Short mmCIF file of C-alpha atoms and ligand atoms in Angstrom, two decimals:
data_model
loop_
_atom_site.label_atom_id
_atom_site.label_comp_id
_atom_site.label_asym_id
_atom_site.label_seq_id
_atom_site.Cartn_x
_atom_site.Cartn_y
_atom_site.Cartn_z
CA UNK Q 1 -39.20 -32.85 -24.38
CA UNK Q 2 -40.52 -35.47 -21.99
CA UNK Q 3 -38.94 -36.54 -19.16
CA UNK Q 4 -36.80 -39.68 -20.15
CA UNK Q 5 -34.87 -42.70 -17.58
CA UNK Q 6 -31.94 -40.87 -17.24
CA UNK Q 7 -33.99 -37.60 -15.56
CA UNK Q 8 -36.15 -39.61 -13.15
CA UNK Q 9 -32.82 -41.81 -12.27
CA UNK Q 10 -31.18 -38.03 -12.01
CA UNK Q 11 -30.93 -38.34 -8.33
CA UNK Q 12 -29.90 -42.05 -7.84
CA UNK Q 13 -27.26 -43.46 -10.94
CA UNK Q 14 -26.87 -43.10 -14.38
CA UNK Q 15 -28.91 -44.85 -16.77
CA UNK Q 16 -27.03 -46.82 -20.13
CA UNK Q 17 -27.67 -48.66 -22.90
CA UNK Q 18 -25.37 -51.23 -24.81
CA UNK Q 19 -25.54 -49.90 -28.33
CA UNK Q 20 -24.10 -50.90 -31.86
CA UNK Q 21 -22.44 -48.16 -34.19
CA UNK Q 22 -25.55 -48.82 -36.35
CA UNK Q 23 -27.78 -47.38 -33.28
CA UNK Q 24 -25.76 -44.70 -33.82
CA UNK Q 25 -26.51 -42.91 -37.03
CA UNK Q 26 -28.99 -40.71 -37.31
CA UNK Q 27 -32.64 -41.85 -36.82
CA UNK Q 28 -34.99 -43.39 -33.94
CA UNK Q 29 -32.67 -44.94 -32.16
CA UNK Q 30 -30.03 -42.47 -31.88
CA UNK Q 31 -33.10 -40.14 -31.00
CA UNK Q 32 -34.58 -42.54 -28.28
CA UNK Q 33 -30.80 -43.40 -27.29
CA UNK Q 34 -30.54 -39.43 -26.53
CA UNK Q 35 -34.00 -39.15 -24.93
CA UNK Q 36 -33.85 -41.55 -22.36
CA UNK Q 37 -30.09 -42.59 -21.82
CA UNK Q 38 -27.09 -40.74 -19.72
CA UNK Q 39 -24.82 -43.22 -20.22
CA UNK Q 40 -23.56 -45.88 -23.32
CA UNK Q 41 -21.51 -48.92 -23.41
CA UNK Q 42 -20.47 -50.42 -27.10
CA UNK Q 43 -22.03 -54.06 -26.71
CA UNK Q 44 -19.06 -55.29 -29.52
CA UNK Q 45 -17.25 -52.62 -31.27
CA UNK Q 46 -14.50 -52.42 -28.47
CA UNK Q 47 -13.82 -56.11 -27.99
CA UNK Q 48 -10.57 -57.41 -28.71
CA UNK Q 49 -11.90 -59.29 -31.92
CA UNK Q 50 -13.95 -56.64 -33.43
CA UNK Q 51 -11.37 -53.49 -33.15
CA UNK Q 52 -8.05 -55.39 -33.02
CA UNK Q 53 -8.22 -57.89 -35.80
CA UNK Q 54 -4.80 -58.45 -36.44
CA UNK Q 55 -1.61 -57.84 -34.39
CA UNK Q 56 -0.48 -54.53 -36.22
CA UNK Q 57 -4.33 -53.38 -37.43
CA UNK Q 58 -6.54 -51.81 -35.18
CA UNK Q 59 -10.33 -51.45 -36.42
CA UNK Q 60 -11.47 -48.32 -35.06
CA UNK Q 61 -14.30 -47.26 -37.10
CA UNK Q 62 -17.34 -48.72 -35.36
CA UNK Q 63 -15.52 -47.92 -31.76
CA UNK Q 64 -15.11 -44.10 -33.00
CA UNK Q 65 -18.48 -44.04 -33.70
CA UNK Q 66 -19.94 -44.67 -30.96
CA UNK Q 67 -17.70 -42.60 -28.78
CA UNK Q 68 -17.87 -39.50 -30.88
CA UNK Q 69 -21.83 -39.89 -30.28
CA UNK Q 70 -21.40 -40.08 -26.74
CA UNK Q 71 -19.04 -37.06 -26.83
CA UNK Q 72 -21.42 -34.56 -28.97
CA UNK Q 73 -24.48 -35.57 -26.80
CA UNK Q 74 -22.92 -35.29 -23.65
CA UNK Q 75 -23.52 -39.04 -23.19
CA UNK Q 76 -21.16 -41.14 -20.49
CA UNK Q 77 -19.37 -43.58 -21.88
CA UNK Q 78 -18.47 -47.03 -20.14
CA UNK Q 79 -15.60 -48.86 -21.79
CA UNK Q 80 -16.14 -53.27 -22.94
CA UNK Q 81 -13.70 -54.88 -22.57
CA UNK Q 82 -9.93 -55.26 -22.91
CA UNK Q 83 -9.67 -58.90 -21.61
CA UNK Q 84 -12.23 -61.73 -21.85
CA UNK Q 85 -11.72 -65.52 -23.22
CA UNK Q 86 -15.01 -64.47 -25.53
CA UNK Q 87 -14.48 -62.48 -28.89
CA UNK Q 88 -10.87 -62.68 -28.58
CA UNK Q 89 -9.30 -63.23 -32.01
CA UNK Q 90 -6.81 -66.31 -32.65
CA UNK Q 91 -3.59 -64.55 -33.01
CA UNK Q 92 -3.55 -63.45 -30.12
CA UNK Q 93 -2.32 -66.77 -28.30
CA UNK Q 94 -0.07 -67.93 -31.24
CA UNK Q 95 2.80 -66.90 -33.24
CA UNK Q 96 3.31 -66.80 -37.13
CA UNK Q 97 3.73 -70.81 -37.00
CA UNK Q 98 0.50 -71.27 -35.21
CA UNK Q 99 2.25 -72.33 -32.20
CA UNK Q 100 0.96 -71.05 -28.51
CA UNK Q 101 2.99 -68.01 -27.44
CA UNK Q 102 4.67 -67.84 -24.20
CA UNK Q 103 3.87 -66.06 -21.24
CA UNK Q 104 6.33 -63.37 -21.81
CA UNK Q 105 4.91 -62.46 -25.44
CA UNK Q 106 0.72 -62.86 -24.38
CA UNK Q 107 1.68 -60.31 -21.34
CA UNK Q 108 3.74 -58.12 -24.08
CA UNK Q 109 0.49 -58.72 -26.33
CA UNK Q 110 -2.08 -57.90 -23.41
CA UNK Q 111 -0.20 -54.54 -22.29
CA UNK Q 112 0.47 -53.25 -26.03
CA UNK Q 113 -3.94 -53.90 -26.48
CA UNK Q 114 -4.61 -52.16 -23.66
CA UNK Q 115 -2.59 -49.45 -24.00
CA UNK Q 116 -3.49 -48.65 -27.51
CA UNK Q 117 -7.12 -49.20 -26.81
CA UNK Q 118 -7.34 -47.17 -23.43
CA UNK Q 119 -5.00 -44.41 -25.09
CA UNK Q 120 -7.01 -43.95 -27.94
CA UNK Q 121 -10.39 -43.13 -25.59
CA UNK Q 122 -8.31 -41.43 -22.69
CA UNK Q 123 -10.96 -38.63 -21.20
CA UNK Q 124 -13.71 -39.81 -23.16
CA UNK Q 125 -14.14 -43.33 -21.33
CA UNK Q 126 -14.82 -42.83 -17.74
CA UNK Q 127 -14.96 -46.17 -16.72
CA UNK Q 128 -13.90 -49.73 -18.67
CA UNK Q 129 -14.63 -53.24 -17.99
CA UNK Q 130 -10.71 -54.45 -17.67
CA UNK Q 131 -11.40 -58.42 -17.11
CA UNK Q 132 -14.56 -59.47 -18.04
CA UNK Q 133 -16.01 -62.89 -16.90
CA UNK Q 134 -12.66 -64.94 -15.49
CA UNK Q 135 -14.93 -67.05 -12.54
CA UNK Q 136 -16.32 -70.38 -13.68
CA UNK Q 137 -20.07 -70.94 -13.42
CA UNK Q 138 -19.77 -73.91 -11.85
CA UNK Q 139 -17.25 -75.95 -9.18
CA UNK Q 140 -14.94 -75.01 -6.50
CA UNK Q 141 -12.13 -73.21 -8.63
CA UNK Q 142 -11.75 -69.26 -8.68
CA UNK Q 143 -10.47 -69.21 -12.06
CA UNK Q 144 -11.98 -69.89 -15.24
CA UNK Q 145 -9.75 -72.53 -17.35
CA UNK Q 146 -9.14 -69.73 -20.44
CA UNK Q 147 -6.10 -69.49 -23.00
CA UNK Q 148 -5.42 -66.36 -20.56
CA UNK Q 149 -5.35 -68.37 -17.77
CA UNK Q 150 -3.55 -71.03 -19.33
CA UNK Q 151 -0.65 -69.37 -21.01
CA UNK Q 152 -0.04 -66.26 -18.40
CA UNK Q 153 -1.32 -67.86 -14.78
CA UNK Q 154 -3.33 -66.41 -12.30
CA UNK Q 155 -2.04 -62.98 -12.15
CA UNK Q 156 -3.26 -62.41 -16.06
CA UNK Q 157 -6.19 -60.65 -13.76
CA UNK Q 158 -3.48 -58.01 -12.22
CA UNK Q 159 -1.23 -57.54 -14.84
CA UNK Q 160 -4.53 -56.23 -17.05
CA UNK Q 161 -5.64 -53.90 -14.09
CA UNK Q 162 -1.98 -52.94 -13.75
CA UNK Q 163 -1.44 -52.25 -17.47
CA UNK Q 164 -5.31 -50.64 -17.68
CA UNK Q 165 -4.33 -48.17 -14.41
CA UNK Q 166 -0.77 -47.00 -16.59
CA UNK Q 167 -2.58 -46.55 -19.78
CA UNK Q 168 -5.33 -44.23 -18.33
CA UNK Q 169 -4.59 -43.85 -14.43
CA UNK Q 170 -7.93 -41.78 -14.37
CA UNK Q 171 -10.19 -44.35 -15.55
CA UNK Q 172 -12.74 -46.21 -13.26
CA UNK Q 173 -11.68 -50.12 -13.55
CA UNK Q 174 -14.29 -52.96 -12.96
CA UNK Q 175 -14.29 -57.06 -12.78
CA UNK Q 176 -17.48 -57.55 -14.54
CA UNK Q 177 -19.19 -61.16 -14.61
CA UNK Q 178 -22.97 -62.85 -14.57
CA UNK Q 179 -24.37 -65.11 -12.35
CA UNK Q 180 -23.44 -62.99 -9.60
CA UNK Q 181 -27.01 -64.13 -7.43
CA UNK Q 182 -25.80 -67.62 -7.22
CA UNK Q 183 -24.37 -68.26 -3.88
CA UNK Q 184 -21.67 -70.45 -4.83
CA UNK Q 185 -20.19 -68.03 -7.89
CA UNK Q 186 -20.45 -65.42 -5.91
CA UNK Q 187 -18.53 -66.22 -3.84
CA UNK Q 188 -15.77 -67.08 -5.69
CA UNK Q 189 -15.84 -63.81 -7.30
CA UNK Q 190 -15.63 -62.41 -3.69
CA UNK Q 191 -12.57 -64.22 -3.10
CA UNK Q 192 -11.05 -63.32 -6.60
CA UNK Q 193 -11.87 -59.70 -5.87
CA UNK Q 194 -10.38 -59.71 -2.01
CA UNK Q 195 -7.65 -61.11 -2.99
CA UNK Q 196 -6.93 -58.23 -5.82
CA UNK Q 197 -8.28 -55.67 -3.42
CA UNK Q 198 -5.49 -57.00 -0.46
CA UNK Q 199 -2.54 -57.12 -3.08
CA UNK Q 200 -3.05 -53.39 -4.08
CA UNK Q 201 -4.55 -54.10 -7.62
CA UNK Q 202 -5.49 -51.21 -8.77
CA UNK Q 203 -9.13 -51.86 -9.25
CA UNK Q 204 -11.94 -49.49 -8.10
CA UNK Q 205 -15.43 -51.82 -8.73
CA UNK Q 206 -17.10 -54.76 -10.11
CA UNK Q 207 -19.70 -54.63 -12.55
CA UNK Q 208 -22.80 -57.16 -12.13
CA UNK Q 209 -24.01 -58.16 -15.50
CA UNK Q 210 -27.46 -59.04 -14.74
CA UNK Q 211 -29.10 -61.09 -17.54
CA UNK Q 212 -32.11 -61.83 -15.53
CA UNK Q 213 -35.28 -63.59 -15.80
CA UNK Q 214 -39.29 -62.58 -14.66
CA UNK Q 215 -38.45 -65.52 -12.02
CA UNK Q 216 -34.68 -64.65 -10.94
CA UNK Q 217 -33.10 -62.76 -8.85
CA UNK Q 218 -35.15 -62.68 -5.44
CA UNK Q 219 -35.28 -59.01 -4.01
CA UNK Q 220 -32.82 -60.76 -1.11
CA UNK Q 221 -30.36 -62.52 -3.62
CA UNK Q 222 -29.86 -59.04 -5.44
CA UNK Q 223 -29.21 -57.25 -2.11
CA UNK Q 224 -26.71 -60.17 -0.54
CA UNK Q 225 -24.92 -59.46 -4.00
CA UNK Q 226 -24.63 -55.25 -3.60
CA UNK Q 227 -24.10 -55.84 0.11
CA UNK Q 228 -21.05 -58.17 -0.37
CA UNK Q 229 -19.43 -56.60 -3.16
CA UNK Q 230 -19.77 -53.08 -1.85
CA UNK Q 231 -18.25 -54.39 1.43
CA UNK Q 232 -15.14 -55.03 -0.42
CA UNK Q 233 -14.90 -50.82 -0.65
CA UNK Q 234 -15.70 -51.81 -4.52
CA UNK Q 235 -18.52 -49.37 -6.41
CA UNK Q 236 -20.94 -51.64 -7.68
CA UNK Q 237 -22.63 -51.24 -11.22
CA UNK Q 238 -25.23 -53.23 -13.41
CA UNK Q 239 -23.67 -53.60 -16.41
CA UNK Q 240 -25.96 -55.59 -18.53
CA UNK Q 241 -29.31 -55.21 -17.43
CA UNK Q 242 -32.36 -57.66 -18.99
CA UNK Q 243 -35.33 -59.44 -17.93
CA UNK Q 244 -35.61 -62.20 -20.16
CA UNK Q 245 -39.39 -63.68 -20.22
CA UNK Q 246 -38.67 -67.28 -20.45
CA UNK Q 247 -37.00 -69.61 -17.41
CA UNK Q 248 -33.19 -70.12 -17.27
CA UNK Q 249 -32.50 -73.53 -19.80
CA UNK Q 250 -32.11 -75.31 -16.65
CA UNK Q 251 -35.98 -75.04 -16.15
CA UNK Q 252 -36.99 -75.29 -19.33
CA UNK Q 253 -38.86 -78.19 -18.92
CA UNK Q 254 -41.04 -77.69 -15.91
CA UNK Q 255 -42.47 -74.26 -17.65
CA UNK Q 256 -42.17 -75.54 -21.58
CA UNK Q 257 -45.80 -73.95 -21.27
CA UNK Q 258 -43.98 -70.84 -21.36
CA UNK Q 259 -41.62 -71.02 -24.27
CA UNK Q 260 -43.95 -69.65 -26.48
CA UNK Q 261 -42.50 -66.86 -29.18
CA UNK Q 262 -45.02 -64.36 -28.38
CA UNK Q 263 -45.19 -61.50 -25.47
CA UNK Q 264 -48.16 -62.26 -24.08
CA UNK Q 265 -49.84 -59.83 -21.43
CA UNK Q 266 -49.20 -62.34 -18.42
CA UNK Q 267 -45.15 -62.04 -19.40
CA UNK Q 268 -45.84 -58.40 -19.18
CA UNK Q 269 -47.56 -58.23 -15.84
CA UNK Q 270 -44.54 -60.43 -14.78
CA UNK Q 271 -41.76 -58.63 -16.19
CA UNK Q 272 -43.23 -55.60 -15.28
CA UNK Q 273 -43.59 -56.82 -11.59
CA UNK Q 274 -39.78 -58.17 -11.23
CA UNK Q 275 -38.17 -54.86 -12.99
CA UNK Q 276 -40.57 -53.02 -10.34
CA UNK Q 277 -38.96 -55.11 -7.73
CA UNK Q 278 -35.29 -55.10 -9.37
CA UNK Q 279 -35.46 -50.76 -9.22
CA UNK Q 280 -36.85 -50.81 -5.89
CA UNK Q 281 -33.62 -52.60 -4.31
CA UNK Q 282 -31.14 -50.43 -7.15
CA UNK Q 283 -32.87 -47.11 -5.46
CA UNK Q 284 -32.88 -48.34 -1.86
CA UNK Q 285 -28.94 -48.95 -2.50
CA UNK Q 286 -28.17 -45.70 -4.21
CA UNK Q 287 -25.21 -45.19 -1.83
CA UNK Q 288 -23.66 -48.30 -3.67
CA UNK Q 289 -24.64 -48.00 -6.72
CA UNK Q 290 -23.10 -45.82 -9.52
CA UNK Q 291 -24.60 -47.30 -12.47
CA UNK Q 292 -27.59 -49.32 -14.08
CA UNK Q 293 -27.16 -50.20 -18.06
CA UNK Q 294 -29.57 -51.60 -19.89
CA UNK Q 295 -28.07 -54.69 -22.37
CA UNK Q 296 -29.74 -53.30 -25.76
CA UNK Q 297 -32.33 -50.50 -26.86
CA UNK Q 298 -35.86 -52.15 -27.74
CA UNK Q 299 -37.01 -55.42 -28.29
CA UNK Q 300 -36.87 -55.06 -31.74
CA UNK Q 301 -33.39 -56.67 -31.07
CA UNK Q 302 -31.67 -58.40 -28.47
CA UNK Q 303 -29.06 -60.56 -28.19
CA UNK Q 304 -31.12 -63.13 -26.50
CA UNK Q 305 -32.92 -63.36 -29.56
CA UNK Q 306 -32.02 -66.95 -30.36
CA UNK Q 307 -30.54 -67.51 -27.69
CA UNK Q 308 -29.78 -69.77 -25.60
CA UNK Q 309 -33.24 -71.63 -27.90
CA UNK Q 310 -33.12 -70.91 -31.92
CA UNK Q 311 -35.98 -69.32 -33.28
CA UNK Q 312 -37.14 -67.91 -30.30
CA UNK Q 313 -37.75 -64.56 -30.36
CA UNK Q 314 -37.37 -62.59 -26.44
CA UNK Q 315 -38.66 -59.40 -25.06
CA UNK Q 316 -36.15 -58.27 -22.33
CA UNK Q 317 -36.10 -54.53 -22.44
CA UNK Q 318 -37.87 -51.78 -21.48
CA UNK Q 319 -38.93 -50.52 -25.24
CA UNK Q 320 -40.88 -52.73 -27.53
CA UNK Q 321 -40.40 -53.39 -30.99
CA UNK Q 322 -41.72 -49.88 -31.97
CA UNK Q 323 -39.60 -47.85 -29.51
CA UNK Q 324 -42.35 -47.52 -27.41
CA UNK Q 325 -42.20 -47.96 -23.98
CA UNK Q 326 -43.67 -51.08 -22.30
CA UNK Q 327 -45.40 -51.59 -18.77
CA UNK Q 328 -41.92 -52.38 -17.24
CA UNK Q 329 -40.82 -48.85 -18.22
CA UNK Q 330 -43.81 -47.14 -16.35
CA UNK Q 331 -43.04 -49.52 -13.19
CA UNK Q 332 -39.25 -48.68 -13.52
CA UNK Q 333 -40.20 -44.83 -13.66
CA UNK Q 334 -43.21 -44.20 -11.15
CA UNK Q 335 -41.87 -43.95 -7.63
O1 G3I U 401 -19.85 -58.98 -36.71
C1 G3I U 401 -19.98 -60.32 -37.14
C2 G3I U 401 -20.33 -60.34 -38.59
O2 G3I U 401 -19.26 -59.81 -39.34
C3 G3I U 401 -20.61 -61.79 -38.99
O3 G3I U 401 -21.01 -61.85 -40.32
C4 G3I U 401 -21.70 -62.39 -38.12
C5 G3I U 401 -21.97 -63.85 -38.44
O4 G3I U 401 -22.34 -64.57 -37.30
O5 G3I U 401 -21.27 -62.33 -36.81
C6 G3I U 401 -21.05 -61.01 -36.32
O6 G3I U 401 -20.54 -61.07 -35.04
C7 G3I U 401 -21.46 -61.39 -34.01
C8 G3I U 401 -21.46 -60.23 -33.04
O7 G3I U 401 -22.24 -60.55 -31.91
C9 G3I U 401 -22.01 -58.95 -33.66
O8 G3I U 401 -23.33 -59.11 -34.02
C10 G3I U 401 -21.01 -62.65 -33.33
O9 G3I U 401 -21.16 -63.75 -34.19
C11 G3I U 401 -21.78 -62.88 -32.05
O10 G3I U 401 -21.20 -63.97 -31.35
C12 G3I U 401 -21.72 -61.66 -31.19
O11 G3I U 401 -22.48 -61.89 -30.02
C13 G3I U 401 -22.20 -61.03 -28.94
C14 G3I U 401 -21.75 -61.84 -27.73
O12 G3I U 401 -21.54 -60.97 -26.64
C15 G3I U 401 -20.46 -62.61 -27.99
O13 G3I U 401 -20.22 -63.50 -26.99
C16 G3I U 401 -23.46 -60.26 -28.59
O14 G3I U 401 -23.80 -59.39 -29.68
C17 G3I U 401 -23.26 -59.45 -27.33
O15 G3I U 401 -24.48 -58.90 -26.91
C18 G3I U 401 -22.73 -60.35 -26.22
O16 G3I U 401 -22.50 -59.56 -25.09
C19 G3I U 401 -22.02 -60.24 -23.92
C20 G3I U 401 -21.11 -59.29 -23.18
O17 G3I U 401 -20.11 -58.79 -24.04
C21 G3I U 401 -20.50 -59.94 -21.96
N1 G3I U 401 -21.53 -60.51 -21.11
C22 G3I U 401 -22.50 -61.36 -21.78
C23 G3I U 401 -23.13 -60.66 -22.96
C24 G3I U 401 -24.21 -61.51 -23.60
O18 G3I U 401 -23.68 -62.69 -24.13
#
């Protein structure tokens, strides 16, 4: 067979994918999926709405899936995630009457999840994604205003790494958040991450998510972010790697010339340039660095498609819409 992402990246990190149990079954995905990829991460199957519905029913189907691939193929799997304010279902923050639990029950609620959910993939989940996204984007606060946050306090972020290091004390367990270029987030994060690190949380790296664009991050905003978090002690990994080819919202307007639906062979050049640029700094920082996942397969889907702009249609990944690989994949793997 020919040499695939994970065999050139042999050397440096692992090389994921975020898959869906549909990806899967058997057929070209599954096949390119084993091809190219050392390592998998469920993008939704193992978030707290999708596999744990309802307090006593736990969904496992789709989760199963995609581990027992992982397990027959020899495939690394990365766990996502016991605790985010995203995807989590409604009963989880109120009680039979609809009213808001109390501390006391969400904690009770947060440990049982976690326990059941880490228990069930003990040994086949090497590392999981404990607290996903807690930092604001914006202001001066550390902590994102969430029903978490609300209901528990501040040390909701502990008690999860606490609970996650019981249920599986062999697991790898990461902070994982976006926007971890901008100055001002990042360091907040940085402070939320010290201040685990000097109280003895049990936590062992931080996951970067890394929904980029062909004009962000600079090759010097990417390595302030690797170089800060690794000083920490942390192992860093890029959890949720894409290149989108339109500007962040915020810029929208200056480049509307841009916002086309179609991959033209400028956004190409581009994208193909910046992932160039984005593997050069991953490889220079090896030492750092213990994993690069890619957020989807092929462009056939993404979940930027319609999003954060309806009806626009992006190209973020390495594959096109065939399964083919693109000129970002040959400037990813020729060094
Ligand atoms: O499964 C339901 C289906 O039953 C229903 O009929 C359909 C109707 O909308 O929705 C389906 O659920 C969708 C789910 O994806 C599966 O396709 C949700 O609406 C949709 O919100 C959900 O989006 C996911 C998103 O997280 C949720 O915030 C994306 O697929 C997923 O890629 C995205 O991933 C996140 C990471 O977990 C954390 N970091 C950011 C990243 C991108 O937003």
């Amino acid at each position: 067979p020919e040499k695939g992402l994970k065999d050139y990246y042999k050397a440096y990190f692992p090389i994921g994918v975020a898959v869906s149990p549909r990806m899967v079954q058997p057929g070209p995905d599954a096949e390119l999926i084993k091809a190219q990829f050392n390592s998998m991460t469920p993008e939704n199957a193992m978030k707290m709405g999708p596999v744990h519905p309802e307090e006593n029913r736990y969904n496992w189907k789709d989760a199963d899936a995609i581990a027992d691939f992982a397990q027959q193929n020899n495939i690394k799997l990365r766990g996502h995630t016991l605790c985010w304010h995203n995807q989590t279902p409604r009963w989880f923050f109120t009680d039979s009457t609809g009213k808001t639990v109390s501390r006391e029950v969400l904690l009770a609620r947060l440990k049982q999840h976690i326990t059941d959910v880490m228990g069930r993939y003990k040994g086949k989940i090497y590392a999981w994604d404990v607290v996903n996204e807690a930092v604001p984007d914006t202001g001066t606060g550390i902590y994102r205003k969430s029903k978490f946050y609300e209901i528990i306090g501040e040390d909701y972020i502990e008690k999860a790494f606490q609970y996650a290091h019981e249920a599986d004390p062999s697991a790898q367990l990461f902070y994982n958040d976006y926007n971890t270029e901008n100055a001002s987030k990042r360091n907040r994060i940085y402070q939320l991450l010290k201040s685990l690190k000097d109280k003895k949380v049990p936590i062992n790296g931080v996951g970067l998510q890394a929904h980029w664009s062909i004009y962000e991050p600079t090759a010097q905003e990417l390595e302030e972010s690797i170089n800060k978090f690794a000083s920490l002690g942390l192992k860093v990994q890029f959890t949720e790697v894409d290149v989108s080819v339109y500007p962040k919202e915020h810029e929208r307007r200056a480049r509307r010339d841009t916002d086309k639906s179609e991959f033209t062979p400028d956004m190409a050049d581009k994208q193909a340039a910046h992932y160039k640029m984005l593997f050069e700094v991953f490889r220079k920082h090896r030492d750092k660095i213990t994993g690069v996942t890619f957020w989807n397969l092929t462009d056939r889907y993404s979940w930027l498609d319609n999003f954060p702009v309806p009806g626009r249609k992006d190209y973020p990944l390495l594959f096109d819409q065939n399964g083919q690989p693109k000129k970002a994949y040959e400037s990813v793997v020729k060094f």
